[in-house]
CSV table of C-alpha atoms and ligand atoms in Angstrom, one decimal:
chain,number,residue,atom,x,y,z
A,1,UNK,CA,9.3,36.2,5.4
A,2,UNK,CA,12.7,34.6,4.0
A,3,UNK,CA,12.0,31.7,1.5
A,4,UNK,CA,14.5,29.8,3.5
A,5,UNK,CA,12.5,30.2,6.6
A,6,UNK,CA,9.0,30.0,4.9
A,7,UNK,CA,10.3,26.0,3.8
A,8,UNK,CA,11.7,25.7,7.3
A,9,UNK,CA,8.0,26.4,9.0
A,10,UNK,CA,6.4,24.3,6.9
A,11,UNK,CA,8.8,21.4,7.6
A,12,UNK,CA,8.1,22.1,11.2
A,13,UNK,CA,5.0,21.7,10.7
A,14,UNK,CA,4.3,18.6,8.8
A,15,UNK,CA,7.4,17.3,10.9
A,16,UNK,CA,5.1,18.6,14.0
A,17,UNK,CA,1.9,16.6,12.5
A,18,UNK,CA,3.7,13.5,11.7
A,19,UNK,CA,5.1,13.3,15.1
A,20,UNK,CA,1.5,14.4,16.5
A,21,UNK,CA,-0.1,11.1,14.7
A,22,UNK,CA,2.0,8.8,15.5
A,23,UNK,CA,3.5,8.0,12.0
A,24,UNK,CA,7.0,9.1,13.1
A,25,UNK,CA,8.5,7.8,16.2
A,26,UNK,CA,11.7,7.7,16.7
A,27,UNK,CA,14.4,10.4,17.4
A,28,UNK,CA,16.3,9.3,14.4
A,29,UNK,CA,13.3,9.3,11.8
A,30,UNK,CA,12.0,12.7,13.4
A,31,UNK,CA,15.6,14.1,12.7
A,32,UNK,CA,16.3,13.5,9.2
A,33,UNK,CA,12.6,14.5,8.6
A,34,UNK,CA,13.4,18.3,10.0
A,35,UNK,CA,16.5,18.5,8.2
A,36,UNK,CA,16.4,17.2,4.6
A,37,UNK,CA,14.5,19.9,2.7
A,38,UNK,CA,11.7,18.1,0.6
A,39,UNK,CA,11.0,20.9,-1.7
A,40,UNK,CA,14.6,20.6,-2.9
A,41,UNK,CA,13.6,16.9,-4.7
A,42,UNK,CA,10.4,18.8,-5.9
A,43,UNK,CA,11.7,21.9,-7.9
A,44,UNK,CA,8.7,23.8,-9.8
A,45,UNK,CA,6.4,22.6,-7.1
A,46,UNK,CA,4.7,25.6,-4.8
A,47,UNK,CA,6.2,25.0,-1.4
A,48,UNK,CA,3.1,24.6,0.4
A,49,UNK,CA,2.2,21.4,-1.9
A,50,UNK,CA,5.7,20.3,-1.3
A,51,UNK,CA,5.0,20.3,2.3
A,52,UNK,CA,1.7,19.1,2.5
A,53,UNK,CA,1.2,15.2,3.6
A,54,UNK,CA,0.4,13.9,0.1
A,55,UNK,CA,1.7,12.3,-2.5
A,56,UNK,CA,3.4,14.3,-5.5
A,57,UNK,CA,3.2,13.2,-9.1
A,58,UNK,CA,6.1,13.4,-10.9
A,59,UNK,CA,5.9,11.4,-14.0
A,60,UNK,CA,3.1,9.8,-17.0
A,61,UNK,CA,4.0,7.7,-19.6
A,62,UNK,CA,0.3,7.8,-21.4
A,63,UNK,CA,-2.3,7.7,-18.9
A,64,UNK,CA,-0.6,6.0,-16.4
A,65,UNK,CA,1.7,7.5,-13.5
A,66,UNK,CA,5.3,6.1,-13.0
A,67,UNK,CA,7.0,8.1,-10.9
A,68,UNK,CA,6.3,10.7,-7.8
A,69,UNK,CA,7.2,11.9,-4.4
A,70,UNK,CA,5.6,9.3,-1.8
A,71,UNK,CA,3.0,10.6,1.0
A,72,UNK,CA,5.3,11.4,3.8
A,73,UNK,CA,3.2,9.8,6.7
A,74,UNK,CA,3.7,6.7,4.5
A,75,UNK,CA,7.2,6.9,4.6
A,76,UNK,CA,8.1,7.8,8.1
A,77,UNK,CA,5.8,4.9,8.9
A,78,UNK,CA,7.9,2.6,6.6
A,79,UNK,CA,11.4,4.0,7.8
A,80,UNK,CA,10.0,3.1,11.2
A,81,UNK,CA,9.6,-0.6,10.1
A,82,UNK,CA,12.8,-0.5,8.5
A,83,UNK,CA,14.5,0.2,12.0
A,84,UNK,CA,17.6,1.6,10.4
A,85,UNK,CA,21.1,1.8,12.6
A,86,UNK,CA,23.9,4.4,12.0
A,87,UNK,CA,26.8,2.8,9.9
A,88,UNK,CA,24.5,0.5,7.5
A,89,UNK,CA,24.7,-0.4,4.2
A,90,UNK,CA,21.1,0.4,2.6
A,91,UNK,CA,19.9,-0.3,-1.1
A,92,UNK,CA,16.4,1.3,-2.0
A,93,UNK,CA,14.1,0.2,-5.5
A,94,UNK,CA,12.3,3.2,-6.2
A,95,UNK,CA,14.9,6.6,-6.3
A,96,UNK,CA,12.0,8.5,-7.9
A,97,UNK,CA,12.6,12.0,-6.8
A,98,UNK,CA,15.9,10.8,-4.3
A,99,UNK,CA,14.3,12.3,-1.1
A,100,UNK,CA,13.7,9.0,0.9
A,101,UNK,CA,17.2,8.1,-0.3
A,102,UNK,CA,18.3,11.3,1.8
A,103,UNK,CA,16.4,10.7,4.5
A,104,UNK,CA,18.3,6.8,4.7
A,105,UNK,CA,21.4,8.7,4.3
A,106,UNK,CA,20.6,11.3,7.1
A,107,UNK,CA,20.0,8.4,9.1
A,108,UNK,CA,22.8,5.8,8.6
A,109,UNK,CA,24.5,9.0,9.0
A,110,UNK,CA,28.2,9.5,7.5
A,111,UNK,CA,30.0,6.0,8.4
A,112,UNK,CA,26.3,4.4,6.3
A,113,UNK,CA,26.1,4.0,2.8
A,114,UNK,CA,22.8,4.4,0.9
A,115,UNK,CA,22.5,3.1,-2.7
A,116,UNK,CA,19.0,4.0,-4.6
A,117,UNK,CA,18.0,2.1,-7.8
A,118,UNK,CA,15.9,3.7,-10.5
A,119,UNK,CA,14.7,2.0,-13.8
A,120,UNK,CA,14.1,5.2,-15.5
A,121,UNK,CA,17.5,6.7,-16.6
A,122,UNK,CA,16.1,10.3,-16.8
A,123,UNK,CA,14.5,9.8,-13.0
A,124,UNK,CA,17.7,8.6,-11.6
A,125,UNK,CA,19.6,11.9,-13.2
A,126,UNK,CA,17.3,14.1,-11.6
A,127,UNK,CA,17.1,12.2,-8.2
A,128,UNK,CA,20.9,12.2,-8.1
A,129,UNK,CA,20.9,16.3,-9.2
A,130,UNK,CA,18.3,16.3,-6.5
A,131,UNK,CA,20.7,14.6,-3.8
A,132,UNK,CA,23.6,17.1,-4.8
A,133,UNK,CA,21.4,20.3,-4.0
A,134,UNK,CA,20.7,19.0,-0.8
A,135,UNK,CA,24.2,18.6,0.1
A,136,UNK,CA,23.7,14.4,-0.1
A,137,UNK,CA,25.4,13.9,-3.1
A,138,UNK,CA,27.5,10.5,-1.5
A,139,UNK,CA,24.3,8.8,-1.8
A,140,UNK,CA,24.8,6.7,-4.9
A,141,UNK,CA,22.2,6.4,-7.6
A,142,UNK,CA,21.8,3.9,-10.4
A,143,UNK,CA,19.8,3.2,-13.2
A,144,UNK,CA,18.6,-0.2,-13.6
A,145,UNK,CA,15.8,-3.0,-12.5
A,146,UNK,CA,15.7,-3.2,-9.0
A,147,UNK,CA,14.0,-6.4,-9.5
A,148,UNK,CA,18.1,-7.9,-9.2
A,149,UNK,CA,19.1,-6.0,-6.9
A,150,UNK,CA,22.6,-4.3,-6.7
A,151,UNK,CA,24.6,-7.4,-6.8
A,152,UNK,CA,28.1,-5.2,-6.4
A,153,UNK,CA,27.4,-3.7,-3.0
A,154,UNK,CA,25.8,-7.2,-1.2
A,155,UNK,CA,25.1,-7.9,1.6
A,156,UNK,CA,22.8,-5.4,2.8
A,157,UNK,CA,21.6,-4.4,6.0
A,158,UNK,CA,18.5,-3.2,4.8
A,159,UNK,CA,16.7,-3.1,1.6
A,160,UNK,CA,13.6,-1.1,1.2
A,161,UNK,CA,11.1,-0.8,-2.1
A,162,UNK,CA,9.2,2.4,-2.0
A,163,UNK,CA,7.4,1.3,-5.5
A,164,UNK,CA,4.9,-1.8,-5.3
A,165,UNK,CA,5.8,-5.3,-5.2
A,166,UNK,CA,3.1,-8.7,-6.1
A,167,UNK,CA,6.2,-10.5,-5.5
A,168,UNK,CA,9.5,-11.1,-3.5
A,169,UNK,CA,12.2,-11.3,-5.9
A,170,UNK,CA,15.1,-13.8,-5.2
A,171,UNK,CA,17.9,-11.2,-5.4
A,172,UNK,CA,16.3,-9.5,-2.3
A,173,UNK,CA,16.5,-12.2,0.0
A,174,UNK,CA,20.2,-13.2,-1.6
A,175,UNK,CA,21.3,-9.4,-1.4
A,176,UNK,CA,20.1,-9.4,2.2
A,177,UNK,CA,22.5,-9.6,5.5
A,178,UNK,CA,21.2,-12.4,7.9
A,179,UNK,CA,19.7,-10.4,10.3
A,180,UNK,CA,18.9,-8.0,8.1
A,181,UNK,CA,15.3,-5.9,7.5
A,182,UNK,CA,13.4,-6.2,4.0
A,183,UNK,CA,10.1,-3.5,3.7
A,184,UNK,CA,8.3,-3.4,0.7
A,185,UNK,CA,4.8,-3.2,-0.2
A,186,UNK,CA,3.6,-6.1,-1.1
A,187,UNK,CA,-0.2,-6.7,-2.6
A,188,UNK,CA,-1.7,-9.4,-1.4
A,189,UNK,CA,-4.9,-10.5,-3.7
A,190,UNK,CA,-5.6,-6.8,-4.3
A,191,UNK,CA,-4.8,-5.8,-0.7
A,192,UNK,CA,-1.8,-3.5,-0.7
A,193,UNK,CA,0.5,-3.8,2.9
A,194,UNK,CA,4.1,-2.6,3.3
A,195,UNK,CA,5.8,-5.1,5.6
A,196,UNK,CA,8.8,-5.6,7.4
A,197,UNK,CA,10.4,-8.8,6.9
A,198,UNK,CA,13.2,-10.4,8.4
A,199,UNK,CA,15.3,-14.0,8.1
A,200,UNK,CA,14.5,-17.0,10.0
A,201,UNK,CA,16.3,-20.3,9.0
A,202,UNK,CA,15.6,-20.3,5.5
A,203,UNK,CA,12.7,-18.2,5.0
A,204,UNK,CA,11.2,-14.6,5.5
A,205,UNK,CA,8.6,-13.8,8.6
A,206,UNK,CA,6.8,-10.8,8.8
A,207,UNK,CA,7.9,-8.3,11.5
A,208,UNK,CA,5.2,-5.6,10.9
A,209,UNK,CA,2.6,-5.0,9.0
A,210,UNK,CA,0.8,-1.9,7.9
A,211,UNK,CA,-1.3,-0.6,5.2
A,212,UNK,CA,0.3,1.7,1.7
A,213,UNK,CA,-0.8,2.2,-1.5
A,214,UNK,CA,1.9,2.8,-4.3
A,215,UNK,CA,2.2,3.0,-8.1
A,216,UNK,CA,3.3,-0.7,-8.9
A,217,UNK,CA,7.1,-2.3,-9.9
A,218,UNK,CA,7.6,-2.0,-14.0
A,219,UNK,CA,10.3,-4.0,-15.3
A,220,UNK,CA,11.2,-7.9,-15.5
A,221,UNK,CA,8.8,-8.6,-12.3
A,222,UNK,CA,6.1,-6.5,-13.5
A,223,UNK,CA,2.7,-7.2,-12.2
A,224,UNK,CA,-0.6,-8.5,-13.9
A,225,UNK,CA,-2.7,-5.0,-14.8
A,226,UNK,CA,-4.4,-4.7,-11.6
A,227,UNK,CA,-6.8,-1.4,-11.6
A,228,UNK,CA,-9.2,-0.6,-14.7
A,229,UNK,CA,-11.5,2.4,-14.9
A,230,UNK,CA,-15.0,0.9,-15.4
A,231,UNK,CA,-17.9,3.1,-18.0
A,232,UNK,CA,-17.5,6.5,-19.0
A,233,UNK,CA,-14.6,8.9,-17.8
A,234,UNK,CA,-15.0,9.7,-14.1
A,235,UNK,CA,-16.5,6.2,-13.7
A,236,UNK,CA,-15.7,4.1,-11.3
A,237,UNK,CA,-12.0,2.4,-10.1
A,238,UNK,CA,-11.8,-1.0,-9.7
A,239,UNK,CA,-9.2,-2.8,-8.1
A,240,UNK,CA,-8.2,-6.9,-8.3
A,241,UNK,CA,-5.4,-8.7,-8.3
A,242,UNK,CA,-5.1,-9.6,-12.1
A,243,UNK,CA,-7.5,-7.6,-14.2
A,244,UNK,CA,-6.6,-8.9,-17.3
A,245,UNK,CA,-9.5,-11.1,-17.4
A,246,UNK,CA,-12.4,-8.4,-16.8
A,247,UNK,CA,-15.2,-7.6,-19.0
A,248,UNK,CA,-15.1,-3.7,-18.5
A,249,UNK,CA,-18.5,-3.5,-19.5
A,250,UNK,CA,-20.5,-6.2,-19.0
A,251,UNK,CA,-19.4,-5.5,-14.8
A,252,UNK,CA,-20.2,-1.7,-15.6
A,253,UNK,CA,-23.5,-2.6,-16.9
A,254,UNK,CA,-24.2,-5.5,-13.8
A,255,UNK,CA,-22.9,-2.4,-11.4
A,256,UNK,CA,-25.6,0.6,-12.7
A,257,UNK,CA,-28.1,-2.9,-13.1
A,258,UNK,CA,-30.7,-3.8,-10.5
A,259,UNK,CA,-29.3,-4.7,-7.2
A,260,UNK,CA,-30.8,-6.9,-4.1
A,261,UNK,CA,-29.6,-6.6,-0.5
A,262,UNK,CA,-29.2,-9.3,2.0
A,263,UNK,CA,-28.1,-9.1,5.8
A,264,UNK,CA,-25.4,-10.5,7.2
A,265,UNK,CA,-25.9,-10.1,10.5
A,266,UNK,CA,-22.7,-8.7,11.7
A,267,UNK,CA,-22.7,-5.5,13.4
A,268,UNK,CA,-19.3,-3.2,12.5
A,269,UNK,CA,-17.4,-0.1,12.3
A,270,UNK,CA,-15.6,0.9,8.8
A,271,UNK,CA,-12.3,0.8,10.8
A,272,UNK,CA,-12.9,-2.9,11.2
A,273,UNK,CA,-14.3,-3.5,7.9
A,274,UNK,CA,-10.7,-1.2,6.5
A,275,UNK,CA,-8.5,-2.7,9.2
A,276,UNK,CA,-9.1,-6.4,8.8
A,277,UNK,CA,-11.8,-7.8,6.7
A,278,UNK,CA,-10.5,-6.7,3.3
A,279,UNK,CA,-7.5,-8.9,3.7
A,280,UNK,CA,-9.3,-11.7,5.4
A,281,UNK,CA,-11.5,-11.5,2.1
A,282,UNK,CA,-8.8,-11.4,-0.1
A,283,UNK,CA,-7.1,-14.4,1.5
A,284,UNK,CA,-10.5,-16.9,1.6
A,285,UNK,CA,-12.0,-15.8,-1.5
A,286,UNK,CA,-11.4,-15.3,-5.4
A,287,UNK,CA,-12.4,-12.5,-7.1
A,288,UNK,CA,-11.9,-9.9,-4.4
A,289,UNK,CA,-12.1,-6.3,-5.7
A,290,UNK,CA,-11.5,-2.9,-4.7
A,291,UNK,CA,-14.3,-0.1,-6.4
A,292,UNK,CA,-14.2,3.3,-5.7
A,293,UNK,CA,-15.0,6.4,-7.5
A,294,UNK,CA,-15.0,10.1,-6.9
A,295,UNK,CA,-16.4,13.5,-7.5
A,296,UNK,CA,-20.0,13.8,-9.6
A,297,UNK,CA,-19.8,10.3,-10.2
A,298,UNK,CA,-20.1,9.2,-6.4
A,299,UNK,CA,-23.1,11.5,-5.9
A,300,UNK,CA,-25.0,9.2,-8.3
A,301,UNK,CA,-24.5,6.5,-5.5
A,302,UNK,CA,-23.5,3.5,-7.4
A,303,UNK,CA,-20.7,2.3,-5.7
A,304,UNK,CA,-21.5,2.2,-2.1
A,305,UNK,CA,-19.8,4.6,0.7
A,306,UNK,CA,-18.8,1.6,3.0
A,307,UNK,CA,-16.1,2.8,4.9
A,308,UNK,CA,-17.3,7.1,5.7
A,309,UNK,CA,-13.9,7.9,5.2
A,310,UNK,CA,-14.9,10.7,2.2
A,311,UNK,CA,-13.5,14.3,2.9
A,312,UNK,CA,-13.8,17.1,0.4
A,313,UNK,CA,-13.3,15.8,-2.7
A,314,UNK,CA,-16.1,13.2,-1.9
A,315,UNK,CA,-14.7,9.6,-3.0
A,316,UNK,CA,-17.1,6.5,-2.1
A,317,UNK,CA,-15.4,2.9,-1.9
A,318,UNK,CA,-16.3,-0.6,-1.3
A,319,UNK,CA,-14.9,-4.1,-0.8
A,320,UNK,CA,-16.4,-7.3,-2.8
A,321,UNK,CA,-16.2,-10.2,-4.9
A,322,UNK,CA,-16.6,-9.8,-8.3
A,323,UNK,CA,-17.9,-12.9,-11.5
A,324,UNK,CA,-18.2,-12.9,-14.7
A,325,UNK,CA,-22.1,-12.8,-13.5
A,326,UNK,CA,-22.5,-11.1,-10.6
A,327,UNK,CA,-20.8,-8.3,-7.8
A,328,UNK,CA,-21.6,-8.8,-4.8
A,329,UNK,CA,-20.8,-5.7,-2.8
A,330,UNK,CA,-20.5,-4.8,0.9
A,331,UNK,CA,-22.3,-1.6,2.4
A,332,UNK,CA,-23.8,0.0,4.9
A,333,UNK,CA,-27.2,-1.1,6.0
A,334,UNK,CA,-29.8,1.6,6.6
A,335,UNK,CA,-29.7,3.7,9.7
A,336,UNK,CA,-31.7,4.0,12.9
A,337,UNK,CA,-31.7,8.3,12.1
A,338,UNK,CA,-31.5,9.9,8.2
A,339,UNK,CA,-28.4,11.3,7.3
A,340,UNK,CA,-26.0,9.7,9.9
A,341,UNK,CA,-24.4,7.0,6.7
A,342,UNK,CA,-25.9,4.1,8.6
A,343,UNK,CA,-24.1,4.7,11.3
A,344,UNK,CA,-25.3,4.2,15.3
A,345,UNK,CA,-24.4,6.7,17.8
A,346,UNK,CA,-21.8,4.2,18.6
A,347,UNK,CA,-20.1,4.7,15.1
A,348,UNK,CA,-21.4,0.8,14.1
A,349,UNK,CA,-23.4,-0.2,11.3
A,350,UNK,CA,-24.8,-3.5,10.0
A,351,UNK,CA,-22.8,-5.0,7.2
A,352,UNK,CA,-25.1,-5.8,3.8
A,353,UNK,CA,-24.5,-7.6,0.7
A,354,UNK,CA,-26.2,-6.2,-1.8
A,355,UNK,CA,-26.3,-7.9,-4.9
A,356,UNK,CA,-26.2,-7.4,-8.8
A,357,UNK,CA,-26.7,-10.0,-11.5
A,358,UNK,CA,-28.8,-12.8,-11.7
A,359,UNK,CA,-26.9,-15.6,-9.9
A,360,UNK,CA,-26.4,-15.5,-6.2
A,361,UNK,CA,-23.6,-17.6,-5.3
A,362,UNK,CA,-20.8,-15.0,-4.9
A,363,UNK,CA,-23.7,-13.6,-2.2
A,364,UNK,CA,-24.1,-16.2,-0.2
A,365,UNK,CA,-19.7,-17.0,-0.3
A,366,UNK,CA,-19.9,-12.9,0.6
A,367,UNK,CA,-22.0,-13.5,3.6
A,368,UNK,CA,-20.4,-17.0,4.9
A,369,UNK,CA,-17.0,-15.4,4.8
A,370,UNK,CA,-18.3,-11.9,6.9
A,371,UNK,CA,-19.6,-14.7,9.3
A,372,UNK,CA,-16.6,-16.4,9.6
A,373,UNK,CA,-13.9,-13.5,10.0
A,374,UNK,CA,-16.6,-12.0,12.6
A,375,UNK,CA,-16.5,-15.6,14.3
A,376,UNK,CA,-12.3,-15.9,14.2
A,377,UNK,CA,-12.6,-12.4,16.2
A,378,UNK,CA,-12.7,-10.0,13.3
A,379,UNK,CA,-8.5,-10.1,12.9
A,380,UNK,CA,-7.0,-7.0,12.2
A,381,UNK,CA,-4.2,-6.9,8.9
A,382,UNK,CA,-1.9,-5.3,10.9
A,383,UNK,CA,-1.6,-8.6,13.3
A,384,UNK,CA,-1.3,-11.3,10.2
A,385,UNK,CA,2.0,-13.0,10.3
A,386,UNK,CA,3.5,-13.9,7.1
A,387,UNK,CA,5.6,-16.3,5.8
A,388,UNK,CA,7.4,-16.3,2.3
A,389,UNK,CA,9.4,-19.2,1.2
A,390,UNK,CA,11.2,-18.9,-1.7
A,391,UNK,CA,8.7,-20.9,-4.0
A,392,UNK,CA,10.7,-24.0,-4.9
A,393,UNK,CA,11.5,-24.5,-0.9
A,394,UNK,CA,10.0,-27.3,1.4
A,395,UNK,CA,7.3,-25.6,3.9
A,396,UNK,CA,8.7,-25.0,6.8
A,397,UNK,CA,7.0,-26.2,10.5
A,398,UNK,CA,3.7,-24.5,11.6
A,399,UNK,CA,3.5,-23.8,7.8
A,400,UNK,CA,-0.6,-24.3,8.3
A,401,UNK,CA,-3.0,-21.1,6.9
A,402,UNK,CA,-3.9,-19.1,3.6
A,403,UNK,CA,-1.4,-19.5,0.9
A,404,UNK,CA,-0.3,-17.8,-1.9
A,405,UNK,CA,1.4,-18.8,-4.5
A,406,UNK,CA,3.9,-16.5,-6.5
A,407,UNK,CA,6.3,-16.7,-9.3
A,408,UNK,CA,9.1,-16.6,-7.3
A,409,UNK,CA,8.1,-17.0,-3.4
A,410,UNK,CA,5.4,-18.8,-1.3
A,411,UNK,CA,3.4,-16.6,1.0
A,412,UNK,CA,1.7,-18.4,4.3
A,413,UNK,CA,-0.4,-15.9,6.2
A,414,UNK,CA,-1.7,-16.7,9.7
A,415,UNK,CA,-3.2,-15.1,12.7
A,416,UNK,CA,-2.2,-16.5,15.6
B,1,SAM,C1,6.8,6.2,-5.7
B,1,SAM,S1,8.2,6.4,-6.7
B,1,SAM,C2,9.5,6.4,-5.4
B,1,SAM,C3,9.5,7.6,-4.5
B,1,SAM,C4,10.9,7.9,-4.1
B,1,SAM,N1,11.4,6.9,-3.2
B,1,SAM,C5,11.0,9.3,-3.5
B,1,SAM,O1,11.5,9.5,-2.3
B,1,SAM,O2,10.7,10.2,-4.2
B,1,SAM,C6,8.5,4.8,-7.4
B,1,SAM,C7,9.7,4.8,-8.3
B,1,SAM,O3,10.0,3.4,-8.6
B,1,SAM,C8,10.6,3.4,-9.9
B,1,SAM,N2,10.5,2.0,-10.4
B,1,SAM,C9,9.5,1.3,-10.9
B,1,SAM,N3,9.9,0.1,-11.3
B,1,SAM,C10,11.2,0.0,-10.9
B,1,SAM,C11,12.1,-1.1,-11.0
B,1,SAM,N4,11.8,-2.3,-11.5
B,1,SAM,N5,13.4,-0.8,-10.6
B,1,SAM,C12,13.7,0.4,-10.0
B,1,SAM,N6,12.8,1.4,-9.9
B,1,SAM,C13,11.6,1.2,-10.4
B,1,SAM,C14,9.7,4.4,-10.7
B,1,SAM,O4,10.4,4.8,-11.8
B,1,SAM,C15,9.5,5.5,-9.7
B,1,SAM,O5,10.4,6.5,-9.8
């Protein structure tokens, strides 16, 4: 077969998938998904990988990753929250490798105008070289912080981040049109969610809400350190919102410690637990943590496999609280038949806490708050409705429910 029609049948066919599960839905998005070629942003990468539905590393500084080509089910789902018109004026943090700035520009179409922001000067250059070979070289690419915006080119209709945000800087909301859409993914006490806001008086209110994961902002609004890798290579990842303050091995040595497991009494599925009680965690409690860990390290069954989601490369991950003194973990409790993870035929399982270190209160907190989001209906993330003030702002009415504060905004979340 032709290259050119090899890449075209692959696009068809993640396009095909994307459209299958739901993560694209509109005509427009669908569109500029079959026609700006992806492997194009991603030369040097075998065009199957190119066209898989995964994420695509593109740059390390050290250990850690800074740049890449995001998952594509995560962005069609994001340009769906973005509900982009023909004719607008979009500004994107995050060029990285310039596709999703194509894919804006396919969409506003030729009376739009797409401006992408990248802090790295040498990812910019390749993202606008990028752009060129695929015949989108009007999009226009700049180096700086996106953390200000691009003041020149105000107001725009839309502004989307496709790198991760702990905050919502003041130049986004002043660079924005009134009724214009902001996405970005925001993490929320260790609970990463993209969402769509848009303007309301004088504040932001959540749209849509849906779950990402992305490599986090760098630059003036920089986040606290918020993942750490916990014993030996290959151990365990642990996720929280600020782990500056984490005694890497003192909570190594509690994890591979003794342990003590107590019921909860609530009866779940790890949809649920995934869907809804990891934010209502992160939202009542402090010291909520992410832990997972993968390959020959999760066979050795310290970190426990709460949500089943492991495919081949078998990854194990749980949802917590995590002291100085103690983890207190959630998992699954044992099974009515061997080998089914816990599980009933009805795909539940009984939520435990089981427990390491020697003093029990983050236990008992663990338990009370299970009872209490299973009490409030078990709310789902995606239904939370969030309000961010900018942070030196009077509340607003019906300002009542879980509030975080940030540098430079105040976020209310509440389910109705
Ligand atoms: C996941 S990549 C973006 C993917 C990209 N949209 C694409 O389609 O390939 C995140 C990018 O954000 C950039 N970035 C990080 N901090 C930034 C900041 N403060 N301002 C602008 N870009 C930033 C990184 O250099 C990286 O290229």
């Amino acid at each position: 077969m032709e290259k050119s029609g090899m890449f075209e049948e692959l696009r068809t066919r993640l396009v095909n998938d994307l459209t299958a599960n739901g993560r694209i839905r509109t005509p427009a998005v669908e569109e500029a998904f079959r026609t700006v070629p992806r492997h194009l942003f991603l030369p040097g990468i075998d065009a199957e990988a190119a066209y898989r539905d995964q994420s695509v590393p593109t740059k390390r500084i050290g250990d850690d990753l800074v740049s890449g080509a995001s998952q594509p089910s995560v962005m069609a789902l994001m340009l769906e929250q973005l509900e982009l018109q023909p004719g607008q004026c979009v500004l994107e943090i995050g060029a990285g490798t310039g596709y999703n700035a194509g894919l804006l520009q396919r969409i506003v179409g030729d009376g739009g105008k797409v401006i992408t922001i990248d802090i790295d000067d040498d990812i910019a250059a390749a993202a606008r070289e990028h752009l060129v070979a695929a015949g989108l070289g009007h999009v226009k690419v700049v180096s700086s912080d996106g953390a200000f915006g691009y003041p020149d080119a105000e107001p725009f209709d839309r502004i989307i981040l496709t790198v991760g945000a702990w905050d919502i800087a003041p130049a986004w909301r002043e660079q924005l049109s009134p009724d214009g859409i902001l996405v970005l993914p925001l993490s929320v006490g260790g609970v990463e969610l993209s969402v769509a806001f848009g303007t309301v008086d004088n504040y932001l209110e959540s749209r849509s809400v849906e779950f990402c994961s992305f490599m986090r902002l760098r630059g003036s609004l920089a986040a606290p350190r918020n993942a750490v890798r916990l014993g030996p290579d290959g151990g365990p990842s642990l996720e929280v919102e600020n782990a500056d303050n984490i005694d890497l091995e003192h909570t190594y040595d509690l994890l591979t410690g003794a342990s003590s497991d107590r019921a909860t009494w609530v009866r779940t599925t790890g949809e649920e637990v995934f869907g809804g009680l990891g934010l209502w965690l992160a939202l009542h409690e402090t010291g909520f943590g992410t832990l997972s860990v993968r390959g020959e390290f999760a066979k050795r069954g310290i970190v426990p496999d709460l949500f089943g989601f492991s495919s081949g490369a078998r990854t194990t991950s749980t949802i917590g609280l995590v002291e100085d003194d103690s983890l207190a973990l959630l998992a699954r409790g044992a099974g009515h038949s061997p080998g089914n993870r816990g599980e009933d035929r009805d795909g539940t399982f009984e939520l435990i806490v089981r427990t390491h270190g020697t003093n029990s209160d983050a236990a008992s907190r663990l338990v009370k708050a299970v009872r209490a989001w299973d009490t409030a209906g078990r709310p789902s993330a995606k239904d939370v409705r969030i309000r961010a003030h900018a942070r030196d702002a009077a509340s607003g009415p019906n300002d009542d429910g879980f509030v975080i504060e940030k540098p430079s905004s105040r976020l209310v979340f509440n389910w109705d």
